[in-house]
Coordinates of C-alpha atoms in Angstrom, one line a residue:
X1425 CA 218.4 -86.9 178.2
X1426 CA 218.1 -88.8 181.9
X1427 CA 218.6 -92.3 181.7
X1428 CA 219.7 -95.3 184.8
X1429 CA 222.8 -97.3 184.1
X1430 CA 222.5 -100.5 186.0
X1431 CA 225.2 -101.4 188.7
X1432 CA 223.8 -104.5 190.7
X1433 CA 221.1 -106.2 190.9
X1434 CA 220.3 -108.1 194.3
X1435 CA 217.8 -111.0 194.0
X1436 CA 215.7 -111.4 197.5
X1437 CA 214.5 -114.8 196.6
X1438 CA 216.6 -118.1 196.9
X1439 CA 218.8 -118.8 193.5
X1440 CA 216.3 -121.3 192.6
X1441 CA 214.3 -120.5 189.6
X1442 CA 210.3 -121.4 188.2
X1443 CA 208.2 -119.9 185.7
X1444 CA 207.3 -117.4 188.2
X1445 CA 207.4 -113.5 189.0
X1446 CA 210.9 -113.1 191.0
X1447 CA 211.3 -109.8 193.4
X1448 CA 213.9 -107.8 192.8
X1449 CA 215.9 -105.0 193.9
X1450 CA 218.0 -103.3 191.4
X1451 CA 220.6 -100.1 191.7
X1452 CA 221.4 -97.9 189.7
X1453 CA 223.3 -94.5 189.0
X1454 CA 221.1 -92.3 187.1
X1455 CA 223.0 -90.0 184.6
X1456 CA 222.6 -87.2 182.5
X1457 CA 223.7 -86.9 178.6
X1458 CA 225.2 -83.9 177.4
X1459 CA 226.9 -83.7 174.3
X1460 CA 228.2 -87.3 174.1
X1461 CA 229.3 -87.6 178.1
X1462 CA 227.5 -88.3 180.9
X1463 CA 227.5 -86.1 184.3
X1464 CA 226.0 -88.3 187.2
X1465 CA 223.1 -86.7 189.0
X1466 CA 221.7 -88.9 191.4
X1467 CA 221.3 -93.1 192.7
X1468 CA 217.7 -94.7 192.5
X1469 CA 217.1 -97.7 193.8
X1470 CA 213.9 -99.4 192.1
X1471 CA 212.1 -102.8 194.0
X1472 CA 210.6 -104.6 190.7
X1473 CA 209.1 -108.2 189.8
X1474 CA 210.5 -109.8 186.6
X1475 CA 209.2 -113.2 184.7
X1476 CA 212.0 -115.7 184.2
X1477 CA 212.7 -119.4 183.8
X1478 CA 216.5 -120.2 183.4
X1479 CA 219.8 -119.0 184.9
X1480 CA 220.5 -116.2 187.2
X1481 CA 222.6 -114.5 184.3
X1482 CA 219.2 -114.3 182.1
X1483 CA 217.3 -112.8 184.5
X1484 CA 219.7 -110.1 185.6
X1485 CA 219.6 -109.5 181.8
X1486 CA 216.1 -109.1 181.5
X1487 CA 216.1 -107.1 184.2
X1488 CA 218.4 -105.1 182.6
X1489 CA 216.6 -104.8 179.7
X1490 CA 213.8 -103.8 181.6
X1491 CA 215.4 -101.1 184.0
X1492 CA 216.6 -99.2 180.9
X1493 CA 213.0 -98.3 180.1
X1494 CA 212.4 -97.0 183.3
X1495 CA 210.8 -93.6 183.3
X1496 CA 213.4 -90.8 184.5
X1497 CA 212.0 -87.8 183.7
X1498 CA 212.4 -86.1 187.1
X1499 CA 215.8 -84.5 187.0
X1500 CA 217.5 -81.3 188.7
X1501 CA 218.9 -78.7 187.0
X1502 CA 222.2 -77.2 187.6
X1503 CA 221.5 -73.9 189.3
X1504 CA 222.8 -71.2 187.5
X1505 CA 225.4 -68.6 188.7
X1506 CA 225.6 -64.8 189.0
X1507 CA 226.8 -63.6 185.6
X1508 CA 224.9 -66.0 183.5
X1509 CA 223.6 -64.1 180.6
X1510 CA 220.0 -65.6 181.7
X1511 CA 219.8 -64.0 184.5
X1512 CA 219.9 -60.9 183.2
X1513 CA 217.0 -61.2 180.2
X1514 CA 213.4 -59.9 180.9
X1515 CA 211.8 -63.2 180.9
X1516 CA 208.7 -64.3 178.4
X1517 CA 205.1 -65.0 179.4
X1518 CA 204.2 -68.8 180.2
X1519 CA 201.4 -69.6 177.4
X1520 CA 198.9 -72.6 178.4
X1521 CA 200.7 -75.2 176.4
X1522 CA 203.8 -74.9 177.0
X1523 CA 205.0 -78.0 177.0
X1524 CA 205.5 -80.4 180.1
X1525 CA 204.9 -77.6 182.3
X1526 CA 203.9 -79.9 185.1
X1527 CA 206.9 -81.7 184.8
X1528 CA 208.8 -78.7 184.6
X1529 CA 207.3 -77.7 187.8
X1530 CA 208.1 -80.8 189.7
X1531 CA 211.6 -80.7 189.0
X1532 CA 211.8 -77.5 189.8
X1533 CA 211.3 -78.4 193.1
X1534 CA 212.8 -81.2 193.2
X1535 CA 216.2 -78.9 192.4
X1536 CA 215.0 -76.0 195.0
X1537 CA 214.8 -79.0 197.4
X1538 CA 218.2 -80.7 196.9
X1539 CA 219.9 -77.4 197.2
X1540 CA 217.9 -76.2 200.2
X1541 CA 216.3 -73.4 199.1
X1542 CA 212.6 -71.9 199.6
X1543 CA 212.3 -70.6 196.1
X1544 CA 213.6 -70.7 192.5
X1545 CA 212.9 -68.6 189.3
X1546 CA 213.0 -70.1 186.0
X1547 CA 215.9 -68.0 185.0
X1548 CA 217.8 -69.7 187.7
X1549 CA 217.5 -72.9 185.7
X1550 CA 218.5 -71.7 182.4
X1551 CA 214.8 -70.9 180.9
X1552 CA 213.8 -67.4 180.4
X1553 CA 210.4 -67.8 181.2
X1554 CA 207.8 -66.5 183.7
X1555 CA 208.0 -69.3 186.0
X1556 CA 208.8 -69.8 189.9
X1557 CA 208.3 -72.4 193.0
X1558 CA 208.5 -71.5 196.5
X1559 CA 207.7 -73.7 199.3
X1560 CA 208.5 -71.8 202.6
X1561 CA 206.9 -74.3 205.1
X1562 CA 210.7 -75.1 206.3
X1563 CA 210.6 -71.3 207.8
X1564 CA 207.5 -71.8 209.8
X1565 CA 208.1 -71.8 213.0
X1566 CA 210.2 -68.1 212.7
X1567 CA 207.5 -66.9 210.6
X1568 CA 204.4 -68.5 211.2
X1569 CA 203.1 -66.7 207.3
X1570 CA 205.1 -69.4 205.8
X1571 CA 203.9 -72.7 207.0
X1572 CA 202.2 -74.5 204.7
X1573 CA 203.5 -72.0 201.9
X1574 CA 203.8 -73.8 198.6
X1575 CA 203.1 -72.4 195.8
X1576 CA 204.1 -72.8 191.4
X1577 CA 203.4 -69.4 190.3
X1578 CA 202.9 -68.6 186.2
X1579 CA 203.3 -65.1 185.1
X1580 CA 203.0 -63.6 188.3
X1581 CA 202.1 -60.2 188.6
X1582 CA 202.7 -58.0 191.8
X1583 CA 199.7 -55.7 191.7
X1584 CA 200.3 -54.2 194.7
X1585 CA 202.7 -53.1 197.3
X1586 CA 202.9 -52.2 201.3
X1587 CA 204.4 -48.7 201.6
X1588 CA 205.8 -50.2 205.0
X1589 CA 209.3 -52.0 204.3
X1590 CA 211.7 -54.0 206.1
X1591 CA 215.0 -55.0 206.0
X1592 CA 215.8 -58.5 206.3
X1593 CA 219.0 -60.7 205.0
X1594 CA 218.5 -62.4 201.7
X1595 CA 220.8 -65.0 200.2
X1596 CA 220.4 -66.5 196.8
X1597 CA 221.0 -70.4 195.0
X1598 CA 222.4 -68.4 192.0
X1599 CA 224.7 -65.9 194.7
X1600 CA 226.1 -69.1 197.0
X1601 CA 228.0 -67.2 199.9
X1602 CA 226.4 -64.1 199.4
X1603 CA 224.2 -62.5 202.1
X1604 CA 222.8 -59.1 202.0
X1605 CA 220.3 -56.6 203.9
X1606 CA 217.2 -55.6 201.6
X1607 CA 214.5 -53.8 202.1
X1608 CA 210.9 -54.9 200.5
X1609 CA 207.3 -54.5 200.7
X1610 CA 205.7 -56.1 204.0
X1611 CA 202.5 -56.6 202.2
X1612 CA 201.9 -57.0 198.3
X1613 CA 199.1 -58.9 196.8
X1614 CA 200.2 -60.9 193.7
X1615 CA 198.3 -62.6 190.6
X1616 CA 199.6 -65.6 188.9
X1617 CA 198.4 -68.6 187.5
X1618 CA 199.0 -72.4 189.1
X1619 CA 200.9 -75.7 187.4
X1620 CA 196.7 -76.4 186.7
X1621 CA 196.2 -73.2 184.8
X1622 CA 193.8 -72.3 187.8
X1623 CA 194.0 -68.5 188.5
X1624 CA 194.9 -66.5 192.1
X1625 CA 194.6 -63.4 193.1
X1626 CA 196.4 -63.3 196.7
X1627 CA 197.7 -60.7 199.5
X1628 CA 201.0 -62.1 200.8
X1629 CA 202.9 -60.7 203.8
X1630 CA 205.6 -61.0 206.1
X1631 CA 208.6 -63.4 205.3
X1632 CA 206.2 -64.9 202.5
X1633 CA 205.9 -61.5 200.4
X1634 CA 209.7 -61.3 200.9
X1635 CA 210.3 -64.2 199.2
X1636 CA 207.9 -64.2 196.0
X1637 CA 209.5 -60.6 195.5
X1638 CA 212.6 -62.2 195.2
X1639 CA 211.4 -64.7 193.3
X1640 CA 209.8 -62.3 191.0
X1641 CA 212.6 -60.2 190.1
X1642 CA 214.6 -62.6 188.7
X1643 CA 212.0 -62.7 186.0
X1644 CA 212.8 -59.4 185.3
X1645 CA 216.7 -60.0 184.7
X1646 CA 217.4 -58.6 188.5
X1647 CA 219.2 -60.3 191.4
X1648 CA 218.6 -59.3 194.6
X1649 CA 222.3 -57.6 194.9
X1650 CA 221.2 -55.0 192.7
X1651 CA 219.5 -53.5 196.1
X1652 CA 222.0 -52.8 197.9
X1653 CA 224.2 -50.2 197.7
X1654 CA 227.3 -49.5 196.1
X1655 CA 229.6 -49.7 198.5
X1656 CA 228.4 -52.9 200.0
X1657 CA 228.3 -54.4 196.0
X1658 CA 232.0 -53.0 195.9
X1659 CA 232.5 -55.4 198.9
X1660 CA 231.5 -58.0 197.9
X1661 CA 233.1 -57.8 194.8
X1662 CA 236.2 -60.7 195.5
X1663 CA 232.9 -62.9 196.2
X1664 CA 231.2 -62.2 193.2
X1665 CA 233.9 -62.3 190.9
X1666 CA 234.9 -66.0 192.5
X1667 CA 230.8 -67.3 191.2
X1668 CA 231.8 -66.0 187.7
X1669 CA 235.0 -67.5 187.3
X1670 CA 233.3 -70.9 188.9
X1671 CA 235.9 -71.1 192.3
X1672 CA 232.7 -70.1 194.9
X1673 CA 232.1 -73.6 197.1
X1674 CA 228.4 -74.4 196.2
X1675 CA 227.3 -77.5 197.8
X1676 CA 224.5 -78.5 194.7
X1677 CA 224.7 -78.6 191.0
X1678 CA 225.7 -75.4 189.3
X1679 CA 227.1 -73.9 186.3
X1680 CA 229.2 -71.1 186.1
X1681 CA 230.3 -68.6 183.4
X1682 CA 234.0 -69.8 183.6
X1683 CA 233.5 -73.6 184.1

């Protein structure tokens, strides 16, 4: 559950008082309850009018009283972290009404966005579902395929693959510090469904393809080190041993096996 605490609130007009609509500003921390305690995830600071005739204590009460019901239900997820048991699941078709999937969607990106990322899997949010977001547009200007490249893609299928690859250096939100060569299809031509139900049948290439075949093998319980070879996995074993036990520096919300 998401919910604001109030810390201030600022009144904008003078601290005189009438039966009248007063404009407010009110701060808050906005936390998230698990299990009893609360983790904070974020600050949100909401401009609101509130009726009131009396003292400036009553009114910061019924604004109070009024902030509390304020809709939170965009949140980001902890990311989660190589050697989650998620990760490694085959994950289950999306069916029509599953529920809040457009929510789902949106704070899917909202997370991919506040960790600075161009895609996320379901998986990497602790649901083993056939689910991903990519918006790529930030890599534009190196790969001109990507501007403009958004896209919420439900049970995507890769129907088809370039047998031209490349080699290019991947990273990965649920790898932090990780950064390996893989090779991939330059073209493939994917099927999925949108966040509208609305169905697409599309040929991808270039940097673009790279990254919805990433994105797409999560959903079959792989991680993008599994490509490389064994020598380079064997060095880059202190790194990945440092995610499971939780000491990797990662710079956005994540959970670990041994935190």
């Amino acid at each position: 559950q998401v919910c604001g605490v109030v810390k201030d609130v600022s009144f904008i007009t003078p601290a005189t008082y009438a039966d009248i609509w007063l404009p407010l500003t009110v701060d808050a921390e906005v936390v998230e309850e698990q299990e009893g305690s609360y983790e904070l995830i974020g600050n949100l600071s909401v401009y609101m009018l509130a009726p009131s005739v009396g003292s400036k204590d009553k009114v910061a009460g019924e604004v109070r009283d009024a902030f509390r019901k304020y809709n939170f239900s965009q949140k980001k997820y902890k990311v989660d972290l190589y050697g989650q048991p998620v990760l490694r699941k085959e994950a289950e078709e999306v069916s029509k009404d599953y529920p809040e999937l457009k929510q789902l969607v949106a704070n899917m990106f909202d997370t991919m966005y506040n960790a600075d990322g161009v895609g996320l899997a379901a998986p990497q949010v602790g649901l083993s579902i056939r689910l991903l977001v990519i918006d790529a547009d930030v890599m534009g200007d190196d790969f001109p395929e990507c501007k403009g490249f958004k896209r919420a893609m439900i049970n995507p299928d890769i129907v088809e693959r370039s047998e031209e690859e490349i080699a290019m250096e991947e990273g990965c939100l649920s790898l932090p510090g990780v950064h390996e060569k893989v090779s991939r299809a330059s073209k493939i031509r994917v099927k999925y469904m949108d966040e509208n139900w609305v169905e697409h049948d599309e040929v991808v290439d270039g940097f673009a393809a790279r990254v919805v075949q990433h994105e797409c093998e999560h959903l079959e319980g792989h991680v993008f080190i599994d490509n490389v070879s064994a020598i380079r996995r064997q060095l880059n074993k202190g790194k990945l041993n440092s995610i499971i036990k939780g000491t990797a520096r990662c710079s956005y919300r994540a959970k670990a096996v041994g935190k």
